[in-house]
PDB file of C-alpha atoms and ligand atoms in Angstrom:
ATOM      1  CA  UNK N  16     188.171  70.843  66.255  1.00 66.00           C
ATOM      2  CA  UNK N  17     184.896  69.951  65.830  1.00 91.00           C
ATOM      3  CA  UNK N  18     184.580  67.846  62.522  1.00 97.00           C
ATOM      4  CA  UNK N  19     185.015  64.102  62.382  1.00 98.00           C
ATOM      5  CA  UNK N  20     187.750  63.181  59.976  1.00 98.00           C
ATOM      6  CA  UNK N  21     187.125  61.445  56.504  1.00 98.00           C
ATOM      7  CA  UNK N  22     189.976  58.737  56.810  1.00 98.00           C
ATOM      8  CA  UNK N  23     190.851  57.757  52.870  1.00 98.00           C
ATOM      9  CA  UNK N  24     193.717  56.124  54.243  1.00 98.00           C
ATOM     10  CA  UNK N  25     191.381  53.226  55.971  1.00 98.00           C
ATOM     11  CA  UNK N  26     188.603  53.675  53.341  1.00 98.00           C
ATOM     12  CA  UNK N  27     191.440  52.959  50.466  1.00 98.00           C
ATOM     13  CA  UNK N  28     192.781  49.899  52.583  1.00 98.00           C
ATOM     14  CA  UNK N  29     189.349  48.098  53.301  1.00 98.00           C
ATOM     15  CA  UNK N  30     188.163  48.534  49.319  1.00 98.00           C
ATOM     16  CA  UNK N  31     191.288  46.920  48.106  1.00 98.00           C
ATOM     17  CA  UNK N  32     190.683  44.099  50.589  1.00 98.00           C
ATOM     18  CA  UNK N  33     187.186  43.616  48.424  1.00 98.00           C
ATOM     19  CA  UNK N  34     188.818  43.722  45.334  1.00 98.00           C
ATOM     20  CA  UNK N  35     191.461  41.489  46.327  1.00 98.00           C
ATOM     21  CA  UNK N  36     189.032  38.781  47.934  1.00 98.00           C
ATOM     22  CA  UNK N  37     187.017  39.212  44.419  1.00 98.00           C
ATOM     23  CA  UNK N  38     190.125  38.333  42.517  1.00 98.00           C
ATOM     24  CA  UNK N  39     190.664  35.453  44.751  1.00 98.00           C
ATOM     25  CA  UNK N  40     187.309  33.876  44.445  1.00 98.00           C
ATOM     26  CA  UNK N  41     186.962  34.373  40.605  1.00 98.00           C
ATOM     27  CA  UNK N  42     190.568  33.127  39.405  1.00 98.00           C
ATOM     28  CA  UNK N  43     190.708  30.380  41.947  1.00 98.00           C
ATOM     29  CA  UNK N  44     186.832  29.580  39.900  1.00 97.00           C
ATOM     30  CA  UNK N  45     189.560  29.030  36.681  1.00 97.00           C
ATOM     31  CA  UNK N  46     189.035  32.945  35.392  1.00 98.00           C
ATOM     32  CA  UNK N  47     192.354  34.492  34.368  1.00 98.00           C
ATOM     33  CA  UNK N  48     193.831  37.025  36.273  1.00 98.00           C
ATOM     34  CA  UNK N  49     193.185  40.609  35.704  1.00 98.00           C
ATOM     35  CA  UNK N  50     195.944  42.816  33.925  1.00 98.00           C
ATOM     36  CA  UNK N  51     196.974  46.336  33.592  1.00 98.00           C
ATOM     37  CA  UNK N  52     199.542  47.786  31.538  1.00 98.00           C
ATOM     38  CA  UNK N  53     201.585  50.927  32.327  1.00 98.00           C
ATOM     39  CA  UNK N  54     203.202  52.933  30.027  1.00 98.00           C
ATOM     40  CA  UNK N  55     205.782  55.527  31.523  1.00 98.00           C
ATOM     41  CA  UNK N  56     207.868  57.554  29.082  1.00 98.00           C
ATOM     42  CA  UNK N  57     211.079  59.016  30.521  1.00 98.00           C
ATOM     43  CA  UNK N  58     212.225  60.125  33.615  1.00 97.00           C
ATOM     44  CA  UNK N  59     210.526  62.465  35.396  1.00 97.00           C
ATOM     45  CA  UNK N  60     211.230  61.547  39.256  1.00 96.00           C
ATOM     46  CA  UNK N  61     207.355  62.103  40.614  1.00 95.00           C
ATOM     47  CA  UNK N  62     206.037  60.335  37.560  1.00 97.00           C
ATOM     48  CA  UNK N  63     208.350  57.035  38.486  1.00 97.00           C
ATOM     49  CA  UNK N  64     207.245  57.194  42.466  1.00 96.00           C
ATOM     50  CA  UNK N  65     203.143  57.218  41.134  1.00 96.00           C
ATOM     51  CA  UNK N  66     203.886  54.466  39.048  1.00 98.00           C
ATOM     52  CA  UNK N  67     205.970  52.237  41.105  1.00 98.00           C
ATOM     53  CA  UNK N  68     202.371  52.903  43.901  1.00 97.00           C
ATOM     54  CA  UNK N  69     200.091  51.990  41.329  1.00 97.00           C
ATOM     55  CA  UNK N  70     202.308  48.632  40.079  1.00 98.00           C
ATOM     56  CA  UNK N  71     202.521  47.799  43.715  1.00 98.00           C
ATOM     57  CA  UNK N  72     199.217  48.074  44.590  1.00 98.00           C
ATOM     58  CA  UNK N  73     197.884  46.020  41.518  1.00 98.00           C
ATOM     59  CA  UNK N  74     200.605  43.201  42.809  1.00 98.00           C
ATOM     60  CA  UNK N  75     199.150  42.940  46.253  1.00 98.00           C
ATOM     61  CA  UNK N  76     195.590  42.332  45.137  1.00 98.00           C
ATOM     62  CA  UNK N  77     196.653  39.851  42.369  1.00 98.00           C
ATOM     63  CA  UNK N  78     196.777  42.552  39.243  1.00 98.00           C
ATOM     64  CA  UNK N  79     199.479  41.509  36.765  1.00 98.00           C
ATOM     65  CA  UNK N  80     200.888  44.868  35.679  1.00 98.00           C
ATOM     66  CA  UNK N  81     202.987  45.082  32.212  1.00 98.00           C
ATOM     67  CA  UNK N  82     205.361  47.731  31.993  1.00 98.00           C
ATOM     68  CA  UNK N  83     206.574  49.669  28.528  1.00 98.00           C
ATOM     69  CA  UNK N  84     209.094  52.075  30.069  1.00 98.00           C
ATOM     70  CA  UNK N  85     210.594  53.748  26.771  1.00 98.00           C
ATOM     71  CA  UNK N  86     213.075  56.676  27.077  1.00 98.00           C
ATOM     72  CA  UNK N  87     211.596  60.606  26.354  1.00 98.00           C
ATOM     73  CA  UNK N  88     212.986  60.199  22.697  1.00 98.00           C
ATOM     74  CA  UNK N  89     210.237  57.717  22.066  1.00 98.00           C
ATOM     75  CA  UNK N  90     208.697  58.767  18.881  1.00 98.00           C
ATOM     76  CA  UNK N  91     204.532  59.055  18.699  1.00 98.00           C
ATOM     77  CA  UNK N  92     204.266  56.141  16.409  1.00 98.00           C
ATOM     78  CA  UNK N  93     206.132  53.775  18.570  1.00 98.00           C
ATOM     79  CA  UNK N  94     204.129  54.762  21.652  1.00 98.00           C
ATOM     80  CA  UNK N  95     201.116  54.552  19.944  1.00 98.00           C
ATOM     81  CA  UNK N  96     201.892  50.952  18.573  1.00 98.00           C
ATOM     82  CA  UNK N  97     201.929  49.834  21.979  1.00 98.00           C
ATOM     83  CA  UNK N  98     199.049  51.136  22.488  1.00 98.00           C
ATOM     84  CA  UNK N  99     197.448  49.281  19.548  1.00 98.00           C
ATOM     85  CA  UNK N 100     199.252  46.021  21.307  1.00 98.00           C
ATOM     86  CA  UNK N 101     197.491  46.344  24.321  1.00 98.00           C
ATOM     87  CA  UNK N 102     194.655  46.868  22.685  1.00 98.00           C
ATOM     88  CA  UNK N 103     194.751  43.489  20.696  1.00 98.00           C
ATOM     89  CA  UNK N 104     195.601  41.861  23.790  1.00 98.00           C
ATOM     90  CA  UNK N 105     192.879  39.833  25.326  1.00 98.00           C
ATOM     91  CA  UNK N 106     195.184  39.484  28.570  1.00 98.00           C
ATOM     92  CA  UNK N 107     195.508  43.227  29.248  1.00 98.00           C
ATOM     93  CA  UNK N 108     192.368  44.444  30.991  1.00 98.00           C
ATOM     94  CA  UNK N 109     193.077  48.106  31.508  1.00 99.00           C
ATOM     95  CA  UNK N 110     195.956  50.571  29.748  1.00 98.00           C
ATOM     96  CA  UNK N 111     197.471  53.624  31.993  1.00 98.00           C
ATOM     97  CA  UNK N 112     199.867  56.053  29.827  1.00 98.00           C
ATOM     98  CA  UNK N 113     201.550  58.372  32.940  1.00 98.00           C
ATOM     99  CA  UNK N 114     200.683  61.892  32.310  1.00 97.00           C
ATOM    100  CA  UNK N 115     202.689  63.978  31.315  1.00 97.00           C
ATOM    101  CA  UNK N 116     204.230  63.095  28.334  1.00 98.00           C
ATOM    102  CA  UNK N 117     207.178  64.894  26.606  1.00 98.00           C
ATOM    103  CA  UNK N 118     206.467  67.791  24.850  1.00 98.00           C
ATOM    104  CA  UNK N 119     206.817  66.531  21.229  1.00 98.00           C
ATOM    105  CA  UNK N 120     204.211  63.886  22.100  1.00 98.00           C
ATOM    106  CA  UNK N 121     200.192  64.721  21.400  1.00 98.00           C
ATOM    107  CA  UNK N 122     199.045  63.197  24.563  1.00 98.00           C
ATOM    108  CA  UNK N 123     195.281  63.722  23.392  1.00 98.00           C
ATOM    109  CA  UNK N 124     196.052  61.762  20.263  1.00 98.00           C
ATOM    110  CA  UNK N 125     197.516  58.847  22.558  1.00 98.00           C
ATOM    111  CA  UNK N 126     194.635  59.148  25.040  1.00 98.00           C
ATOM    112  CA  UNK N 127     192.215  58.668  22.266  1.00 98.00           C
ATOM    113  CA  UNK N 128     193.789  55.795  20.986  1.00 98.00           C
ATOM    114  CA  UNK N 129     193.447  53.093  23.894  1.00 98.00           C
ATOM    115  CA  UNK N 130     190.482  51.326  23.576  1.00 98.00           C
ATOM    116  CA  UNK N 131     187.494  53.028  25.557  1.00 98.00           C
ATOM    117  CA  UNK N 132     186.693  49.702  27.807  1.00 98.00           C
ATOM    118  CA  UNK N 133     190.450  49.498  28.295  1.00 98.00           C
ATOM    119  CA  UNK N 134     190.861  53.177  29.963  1.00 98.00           C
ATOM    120  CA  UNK N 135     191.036  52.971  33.227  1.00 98.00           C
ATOM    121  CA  UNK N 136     192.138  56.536  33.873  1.00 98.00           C
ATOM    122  CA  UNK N 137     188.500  57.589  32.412  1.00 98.00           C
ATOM    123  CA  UNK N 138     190.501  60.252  29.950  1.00 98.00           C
ATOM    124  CA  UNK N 139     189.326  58.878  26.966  1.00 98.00           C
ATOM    125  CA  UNK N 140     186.659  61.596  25.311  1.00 98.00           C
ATOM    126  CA  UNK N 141     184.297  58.231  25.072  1.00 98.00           C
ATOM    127  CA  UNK N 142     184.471  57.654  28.651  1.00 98.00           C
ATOM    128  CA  UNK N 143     183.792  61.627  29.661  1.00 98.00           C
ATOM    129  CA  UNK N 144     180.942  62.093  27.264  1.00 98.00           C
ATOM    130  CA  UNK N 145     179.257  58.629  29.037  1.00 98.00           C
ATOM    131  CA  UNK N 146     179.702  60.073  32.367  1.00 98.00           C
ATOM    132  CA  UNK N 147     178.298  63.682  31.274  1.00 97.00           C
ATOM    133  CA  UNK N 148     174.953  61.768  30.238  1.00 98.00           C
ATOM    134  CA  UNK N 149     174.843  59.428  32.862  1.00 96.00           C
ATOM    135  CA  UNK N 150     175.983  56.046  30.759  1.00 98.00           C
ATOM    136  CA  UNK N 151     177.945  53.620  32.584  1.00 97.00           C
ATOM    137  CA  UNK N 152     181.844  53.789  31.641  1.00 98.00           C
ATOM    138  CA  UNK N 153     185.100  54.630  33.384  1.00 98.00           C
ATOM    139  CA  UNK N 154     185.200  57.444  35.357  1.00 98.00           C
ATOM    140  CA  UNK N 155     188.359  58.887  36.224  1.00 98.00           C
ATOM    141  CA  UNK N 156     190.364  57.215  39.965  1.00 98.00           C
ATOM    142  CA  UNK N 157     190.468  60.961  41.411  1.00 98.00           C
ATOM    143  CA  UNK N 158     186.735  62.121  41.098  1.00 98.00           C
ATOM    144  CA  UNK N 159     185.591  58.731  41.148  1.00 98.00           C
ATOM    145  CA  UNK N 160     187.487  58.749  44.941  1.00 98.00           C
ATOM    146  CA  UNK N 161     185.767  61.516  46.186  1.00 98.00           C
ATOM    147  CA  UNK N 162     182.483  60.607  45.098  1.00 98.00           C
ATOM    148  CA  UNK N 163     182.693  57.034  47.097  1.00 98.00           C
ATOM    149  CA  UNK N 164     183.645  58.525  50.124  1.00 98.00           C
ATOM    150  CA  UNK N 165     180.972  60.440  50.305  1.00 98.00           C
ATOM    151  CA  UNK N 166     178.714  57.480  49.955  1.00 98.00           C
ATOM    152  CA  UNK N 167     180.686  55.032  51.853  1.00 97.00           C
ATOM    153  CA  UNK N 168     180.901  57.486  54.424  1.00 97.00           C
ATOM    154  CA  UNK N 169     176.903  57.759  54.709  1.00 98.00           C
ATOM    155  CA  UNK N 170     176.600  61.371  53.422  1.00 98.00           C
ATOM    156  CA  UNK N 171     173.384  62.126  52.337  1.00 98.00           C
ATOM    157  CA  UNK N 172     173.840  64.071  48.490  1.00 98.00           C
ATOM    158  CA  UNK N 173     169.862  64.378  47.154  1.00 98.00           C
ATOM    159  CA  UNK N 174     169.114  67.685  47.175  1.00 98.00           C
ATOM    160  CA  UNK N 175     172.419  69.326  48.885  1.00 98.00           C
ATOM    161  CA  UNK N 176     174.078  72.087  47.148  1.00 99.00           C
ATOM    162  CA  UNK N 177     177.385  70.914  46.039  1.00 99.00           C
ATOM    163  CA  UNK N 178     180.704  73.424  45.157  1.00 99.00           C
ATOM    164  CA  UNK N 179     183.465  72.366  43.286  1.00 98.00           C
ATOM    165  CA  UNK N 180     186.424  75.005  43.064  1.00 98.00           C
ATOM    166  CA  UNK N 181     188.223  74.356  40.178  1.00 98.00           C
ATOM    167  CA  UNK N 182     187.129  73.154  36.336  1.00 98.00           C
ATOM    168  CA  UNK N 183     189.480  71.200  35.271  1.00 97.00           C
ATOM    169  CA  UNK N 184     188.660  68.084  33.075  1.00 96.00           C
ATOM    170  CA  UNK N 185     190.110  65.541  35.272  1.00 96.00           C
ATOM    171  CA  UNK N 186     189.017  66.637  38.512  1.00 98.00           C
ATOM    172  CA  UNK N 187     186.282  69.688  39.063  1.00 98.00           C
ATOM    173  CA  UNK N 188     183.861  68.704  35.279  1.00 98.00           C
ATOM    174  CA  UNK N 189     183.913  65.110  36.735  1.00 98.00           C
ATOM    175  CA  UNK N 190     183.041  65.622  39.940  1.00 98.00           C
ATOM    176  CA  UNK N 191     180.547  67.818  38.946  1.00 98.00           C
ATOM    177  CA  UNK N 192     178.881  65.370  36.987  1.00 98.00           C
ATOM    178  CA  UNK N 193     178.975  62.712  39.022  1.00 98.00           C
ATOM    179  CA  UNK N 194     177.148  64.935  42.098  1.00 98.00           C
ATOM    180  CA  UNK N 195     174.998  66.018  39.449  1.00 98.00           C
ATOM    181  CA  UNK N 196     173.796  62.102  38.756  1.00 98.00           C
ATOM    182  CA  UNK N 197     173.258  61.602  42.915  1.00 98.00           C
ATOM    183  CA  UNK N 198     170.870  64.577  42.503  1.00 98.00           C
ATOM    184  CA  UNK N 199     172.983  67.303  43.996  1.00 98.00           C
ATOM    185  CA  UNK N 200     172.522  70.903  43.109  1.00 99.00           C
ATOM    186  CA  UNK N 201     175.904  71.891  41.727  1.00 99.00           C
ATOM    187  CA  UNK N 202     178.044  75.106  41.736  1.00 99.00           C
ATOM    188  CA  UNK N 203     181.091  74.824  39.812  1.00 98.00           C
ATOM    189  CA  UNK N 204     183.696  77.922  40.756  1.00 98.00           C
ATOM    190  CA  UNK N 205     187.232  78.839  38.897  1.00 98.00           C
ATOM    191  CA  UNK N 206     189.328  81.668  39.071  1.00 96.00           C
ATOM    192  CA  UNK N 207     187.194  84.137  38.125  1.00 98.00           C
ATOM    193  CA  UNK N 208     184.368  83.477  40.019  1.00 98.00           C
ATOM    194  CA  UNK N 209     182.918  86.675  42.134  1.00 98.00           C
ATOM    195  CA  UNK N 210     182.361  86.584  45.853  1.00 98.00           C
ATOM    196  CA  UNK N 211     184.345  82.662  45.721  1.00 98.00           C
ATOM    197  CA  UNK N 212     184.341  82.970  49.677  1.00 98.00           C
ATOM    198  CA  UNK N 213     180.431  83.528  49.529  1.00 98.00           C
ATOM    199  CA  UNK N 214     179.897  80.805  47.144  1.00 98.00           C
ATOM    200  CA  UNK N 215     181.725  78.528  49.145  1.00 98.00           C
ATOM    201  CA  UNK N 216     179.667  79.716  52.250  1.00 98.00           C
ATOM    202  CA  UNK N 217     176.436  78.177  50.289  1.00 98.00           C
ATOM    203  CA  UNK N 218     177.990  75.014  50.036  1.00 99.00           C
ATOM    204  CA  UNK N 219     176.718  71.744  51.932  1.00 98.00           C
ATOM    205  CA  UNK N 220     179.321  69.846  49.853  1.00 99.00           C
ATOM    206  CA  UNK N 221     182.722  71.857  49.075  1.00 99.00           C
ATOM    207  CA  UNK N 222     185.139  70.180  46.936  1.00 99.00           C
ATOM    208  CA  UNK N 223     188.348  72.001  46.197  1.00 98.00           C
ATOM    209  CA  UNK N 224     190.587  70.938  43.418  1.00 98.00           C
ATOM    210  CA  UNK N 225     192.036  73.963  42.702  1.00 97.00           C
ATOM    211  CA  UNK N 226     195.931  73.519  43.296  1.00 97.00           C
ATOM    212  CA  UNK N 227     196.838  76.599  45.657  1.00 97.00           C
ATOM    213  CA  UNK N 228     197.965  75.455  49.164  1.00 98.00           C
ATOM    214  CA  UNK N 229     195.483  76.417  52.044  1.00 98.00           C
ATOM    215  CA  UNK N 230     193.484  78.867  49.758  1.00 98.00           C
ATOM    216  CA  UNK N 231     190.076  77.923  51.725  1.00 98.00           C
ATOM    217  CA  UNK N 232     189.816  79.300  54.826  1.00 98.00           C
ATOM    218  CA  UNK N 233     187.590  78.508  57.541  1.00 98.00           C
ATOM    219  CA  UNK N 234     185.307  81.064  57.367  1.00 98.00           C
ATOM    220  CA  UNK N 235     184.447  80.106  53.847  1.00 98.00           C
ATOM    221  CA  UNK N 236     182.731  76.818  55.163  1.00 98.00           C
ATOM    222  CA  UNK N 237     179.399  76.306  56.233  1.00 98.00           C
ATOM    223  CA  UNK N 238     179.237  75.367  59.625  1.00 98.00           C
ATOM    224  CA  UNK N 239     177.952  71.703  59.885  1.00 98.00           C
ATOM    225  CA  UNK N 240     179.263  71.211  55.686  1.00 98.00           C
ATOM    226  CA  UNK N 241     181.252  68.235  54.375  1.00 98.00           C
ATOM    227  CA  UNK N 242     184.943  69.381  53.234  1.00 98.00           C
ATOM    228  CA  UNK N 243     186.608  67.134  50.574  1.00 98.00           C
ATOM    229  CA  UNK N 244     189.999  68.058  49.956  1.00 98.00           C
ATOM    230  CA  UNK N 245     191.625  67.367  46.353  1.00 98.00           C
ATOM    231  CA  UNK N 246     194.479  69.599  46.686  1.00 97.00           C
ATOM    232  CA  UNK N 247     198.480  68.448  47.317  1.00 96.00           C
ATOM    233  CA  UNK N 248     200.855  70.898  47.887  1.00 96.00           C
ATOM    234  CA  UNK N 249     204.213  70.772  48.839  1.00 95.00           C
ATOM    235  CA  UNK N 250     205.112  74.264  50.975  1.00 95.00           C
ATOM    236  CA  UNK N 251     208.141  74.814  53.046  1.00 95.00           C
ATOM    237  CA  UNK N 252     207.495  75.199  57.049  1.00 92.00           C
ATOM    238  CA  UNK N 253     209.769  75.259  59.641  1.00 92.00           C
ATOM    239  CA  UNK N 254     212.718  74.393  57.594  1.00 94.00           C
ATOM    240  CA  UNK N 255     211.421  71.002  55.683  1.00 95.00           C
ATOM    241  CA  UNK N 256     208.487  70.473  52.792  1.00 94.00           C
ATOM    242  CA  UNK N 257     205.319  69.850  54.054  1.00 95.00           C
ATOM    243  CA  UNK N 258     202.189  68.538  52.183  1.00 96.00           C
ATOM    244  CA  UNK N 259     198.966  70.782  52.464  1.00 97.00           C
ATOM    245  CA  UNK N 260     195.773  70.937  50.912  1.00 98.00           C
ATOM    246  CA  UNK N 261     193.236  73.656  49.140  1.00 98.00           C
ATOM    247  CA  UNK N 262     191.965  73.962  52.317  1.00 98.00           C
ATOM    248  CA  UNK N 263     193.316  75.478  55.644  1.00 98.00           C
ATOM    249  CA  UNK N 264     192.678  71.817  57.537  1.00 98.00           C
ATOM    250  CA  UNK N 265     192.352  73.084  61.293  1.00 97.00           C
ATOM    251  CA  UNK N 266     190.527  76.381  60.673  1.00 98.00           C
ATOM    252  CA  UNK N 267     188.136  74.287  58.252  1.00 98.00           C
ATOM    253  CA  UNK N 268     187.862  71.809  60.371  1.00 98.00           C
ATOM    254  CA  UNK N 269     186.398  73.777  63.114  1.00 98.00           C
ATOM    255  CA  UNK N 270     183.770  74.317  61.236  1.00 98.00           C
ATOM    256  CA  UNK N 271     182.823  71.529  59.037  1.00 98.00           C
ATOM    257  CA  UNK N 272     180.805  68.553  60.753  1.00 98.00           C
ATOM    258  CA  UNK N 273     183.390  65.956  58.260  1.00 98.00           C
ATOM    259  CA  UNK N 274     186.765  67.108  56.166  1.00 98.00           C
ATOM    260  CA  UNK N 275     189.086  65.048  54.755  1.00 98.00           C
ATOM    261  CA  UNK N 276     192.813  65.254  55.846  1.00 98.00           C
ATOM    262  CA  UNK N 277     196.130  65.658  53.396  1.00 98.00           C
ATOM    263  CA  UNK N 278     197.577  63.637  53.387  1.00 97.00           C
ATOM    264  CA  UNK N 279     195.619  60.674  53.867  1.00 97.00           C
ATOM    265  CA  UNK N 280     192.242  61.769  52.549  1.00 98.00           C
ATOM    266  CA  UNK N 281     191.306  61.803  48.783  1.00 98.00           C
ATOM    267  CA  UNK N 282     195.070  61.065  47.653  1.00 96.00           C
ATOM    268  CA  UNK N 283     194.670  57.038  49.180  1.00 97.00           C
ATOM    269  CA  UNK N 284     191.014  57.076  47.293  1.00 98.00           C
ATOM    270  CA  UNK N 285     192.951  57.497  43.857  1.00 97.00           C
ATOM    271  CA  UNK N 286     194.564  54.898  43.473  1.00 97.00           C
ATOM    272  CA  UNK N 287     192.168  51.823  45.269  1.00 98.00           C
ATOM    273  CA  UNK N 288     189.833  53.308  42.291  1.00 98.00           C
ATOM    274  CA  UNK N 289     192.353  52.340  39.566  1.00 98.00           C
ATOM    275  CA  UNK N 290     192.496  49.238  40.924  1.00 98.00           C
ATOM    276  CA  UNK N 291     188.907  49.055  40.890  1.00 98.00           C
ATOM    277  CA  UNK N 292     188.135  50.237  37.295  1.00 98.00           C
ATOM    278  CA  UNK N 293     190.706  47.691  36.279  1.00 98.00           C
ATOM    279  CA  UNK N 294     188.545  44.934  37.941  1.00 98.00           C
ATOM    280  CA  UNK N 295     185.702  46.530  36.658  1.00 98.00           C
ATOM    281  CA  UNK N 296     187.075  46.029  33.398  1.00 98.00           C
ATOM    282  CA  UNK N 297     188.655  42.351  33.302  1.00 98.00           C
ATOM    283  CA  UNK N 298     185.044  41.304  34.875  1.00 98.00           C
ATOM    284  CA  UNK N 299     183.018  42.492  32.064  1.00 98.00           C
ATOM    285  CA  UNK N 300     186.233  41.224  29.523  1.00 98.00           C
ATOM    286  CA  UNK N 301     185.895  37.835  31.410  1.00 98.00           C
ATOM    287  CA  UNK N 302     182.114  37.098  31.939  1.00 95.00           C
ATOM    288  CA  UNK N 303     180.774  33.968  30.528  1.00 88.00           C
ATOM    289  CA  UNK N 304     178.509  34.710  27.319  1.00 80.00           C
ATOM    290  CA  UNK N 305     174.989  34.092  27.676  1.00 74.00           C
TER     291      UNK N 305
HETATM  292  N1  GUN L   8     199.688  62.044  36.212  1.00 64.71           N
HETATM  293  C1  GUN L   8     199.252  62.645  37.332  1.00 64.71           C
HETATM  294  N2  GUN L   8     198.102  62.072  37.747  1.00 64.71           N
HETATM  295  C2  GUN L   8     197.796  61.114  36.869  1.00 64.71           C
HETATM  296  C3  GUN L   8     196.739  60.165  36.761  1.00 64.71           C
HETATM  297  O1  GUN L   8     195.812  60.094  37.568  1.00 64.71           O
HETATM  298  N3  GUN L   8     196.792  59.337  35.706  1.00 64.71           N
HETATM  299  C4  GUN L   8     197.795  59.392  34.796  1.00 64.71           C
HETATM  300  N4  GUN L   8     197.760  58.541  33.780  1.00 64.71           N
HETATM  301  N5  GUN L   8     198.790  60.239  34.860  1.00 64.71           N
HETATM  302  C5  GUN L   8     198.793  61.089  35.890  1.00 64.71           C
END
């Protein structure tokens, strides 16, 4: 193997340690703590494991999290009047609704309903329309992740050409844009994109976020390019589940000069930016008027 791993595991760790010292300093100044309220609907088994992370992980830096746990019968008015709670509430800093929703819910209509400065998932249309023209509001955790690697990690962006494999609105368009605003030169590829392989061969930068274990291979990638991996995939191998990437790691890897591992990589990044917008927003709710 010749590239140097991109450890989002460490990265994830040390950035939480500056948002939890930042806490520290401003509520022990007399500033109220942050909080961040999380509404999960049902019980769908993966959507209770990323929730318990991301109330844990507000804890341990001093995040109050509120919970509204309502069963799937919920109706759309009741969720939304919690919404409309949280949004009155001067103690609530930042409001997560756990995607998905059940199926006679209009999880656009909810999304649109939490107050802009409150969204800390960057979903809200208000939010992705700022980022597209380069105005300062939430950006989603997951793009926003990648992106601060790749600066924390010293790579240089002006001027490289950047691919993104996959277009969806919470991952590949906001990634796009954001590489777009550090003055890369940006390919964006989907499933019907001709010679993919050969586009990915141009690439300095190669994001995948496309959802198909191991689809990359390593002689799609530049020699000397920077691999970020968005992809988890659960695939069977010798006889248990395994988690794997968009990106065949080892043949990648001998290829790339710096590639991001899965797990461990991107997946770490996600969350510590949550936590992060959240601060990002109780800072701006708490900051003394001029
Ligand atoms: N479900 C899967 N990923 C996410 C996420 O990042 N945010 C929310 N709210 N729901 C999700």
């Amino acid at each position: 193997m010749t590239a140097s791993i991109l450890d989002g595991k460490a990265l994830a760790a040390q950035i939480r340690s500056e948002l939890a010292e930042k806490i520290r300093e401003r509520t022990a100044a007399g500033v109220r703590p942050p909080g961040l309220g999380v509404i999960l609907v049902g019980e769908n088994p993966a959507s209770q494991v990323y929730v318990r992370n991301k109330k844990k992980a507000c804890e341990e830096i001093g995040i109050r999290s509120l919970s509204f746990d309502p069963p799937a019968t919920i109706t759309q008015a009741d969720l939304l009047a919690k919404v409309h709670e949280w949004n009155a509430d001067p103690a609530v800093d930042g409001i997560l609704v756990q995607l998905p929703l059940p199926e006679h819910i209009n999880s656009q209509a909810i999304l649109e309903e939490i107050n802009y400065k409150k969204d800390v998932d960057g979903f809200h249309p208000v939010n992705q329309g700022k980022l597209m023209t380069g105005l300062p509001g939430h950006v989603a955790c997951t793009p926003l992740g990648v992106l601060v690697m790749l600066e924390r990690s010293g790579v240089e962006l002006k001027g490289k050409h950047a691919v993104i494999v996959g277009r969806s609105n919470i991952v590949g368009k906001p990634v796009a844009f954001l590489l777009l605003s550090r003055h890369c030169t940006v390919t964006i590829c989907h499933s019907r994109t001709q010679d993919l392989p050969g586009v990915c061969r141009s690439a300095d930068i190669l994001v995948a976020a496309i959802g198909k274990a191991e689809m990359i291979r390593g002689d799609w990638v530049k020699p000397g390019a920077v691999v970020i991996d968005v992809g988890i995939n659960s695939v069977p191998r010798d006889g248990k589940n395994k988690l794997v990437g968009d990106v065949a790691f080892a043949e990648a890897a001998e290829r790339a000069s710096l590639i991001t591992p899965v797990p461990g990589g991107v997946g770490p990044m996600t969350i510590a930016m949550l936590l992060s917008n959240t601060v990002d927003s109780w800072t701006a709710a708490t900051a003394p008027t001029p």
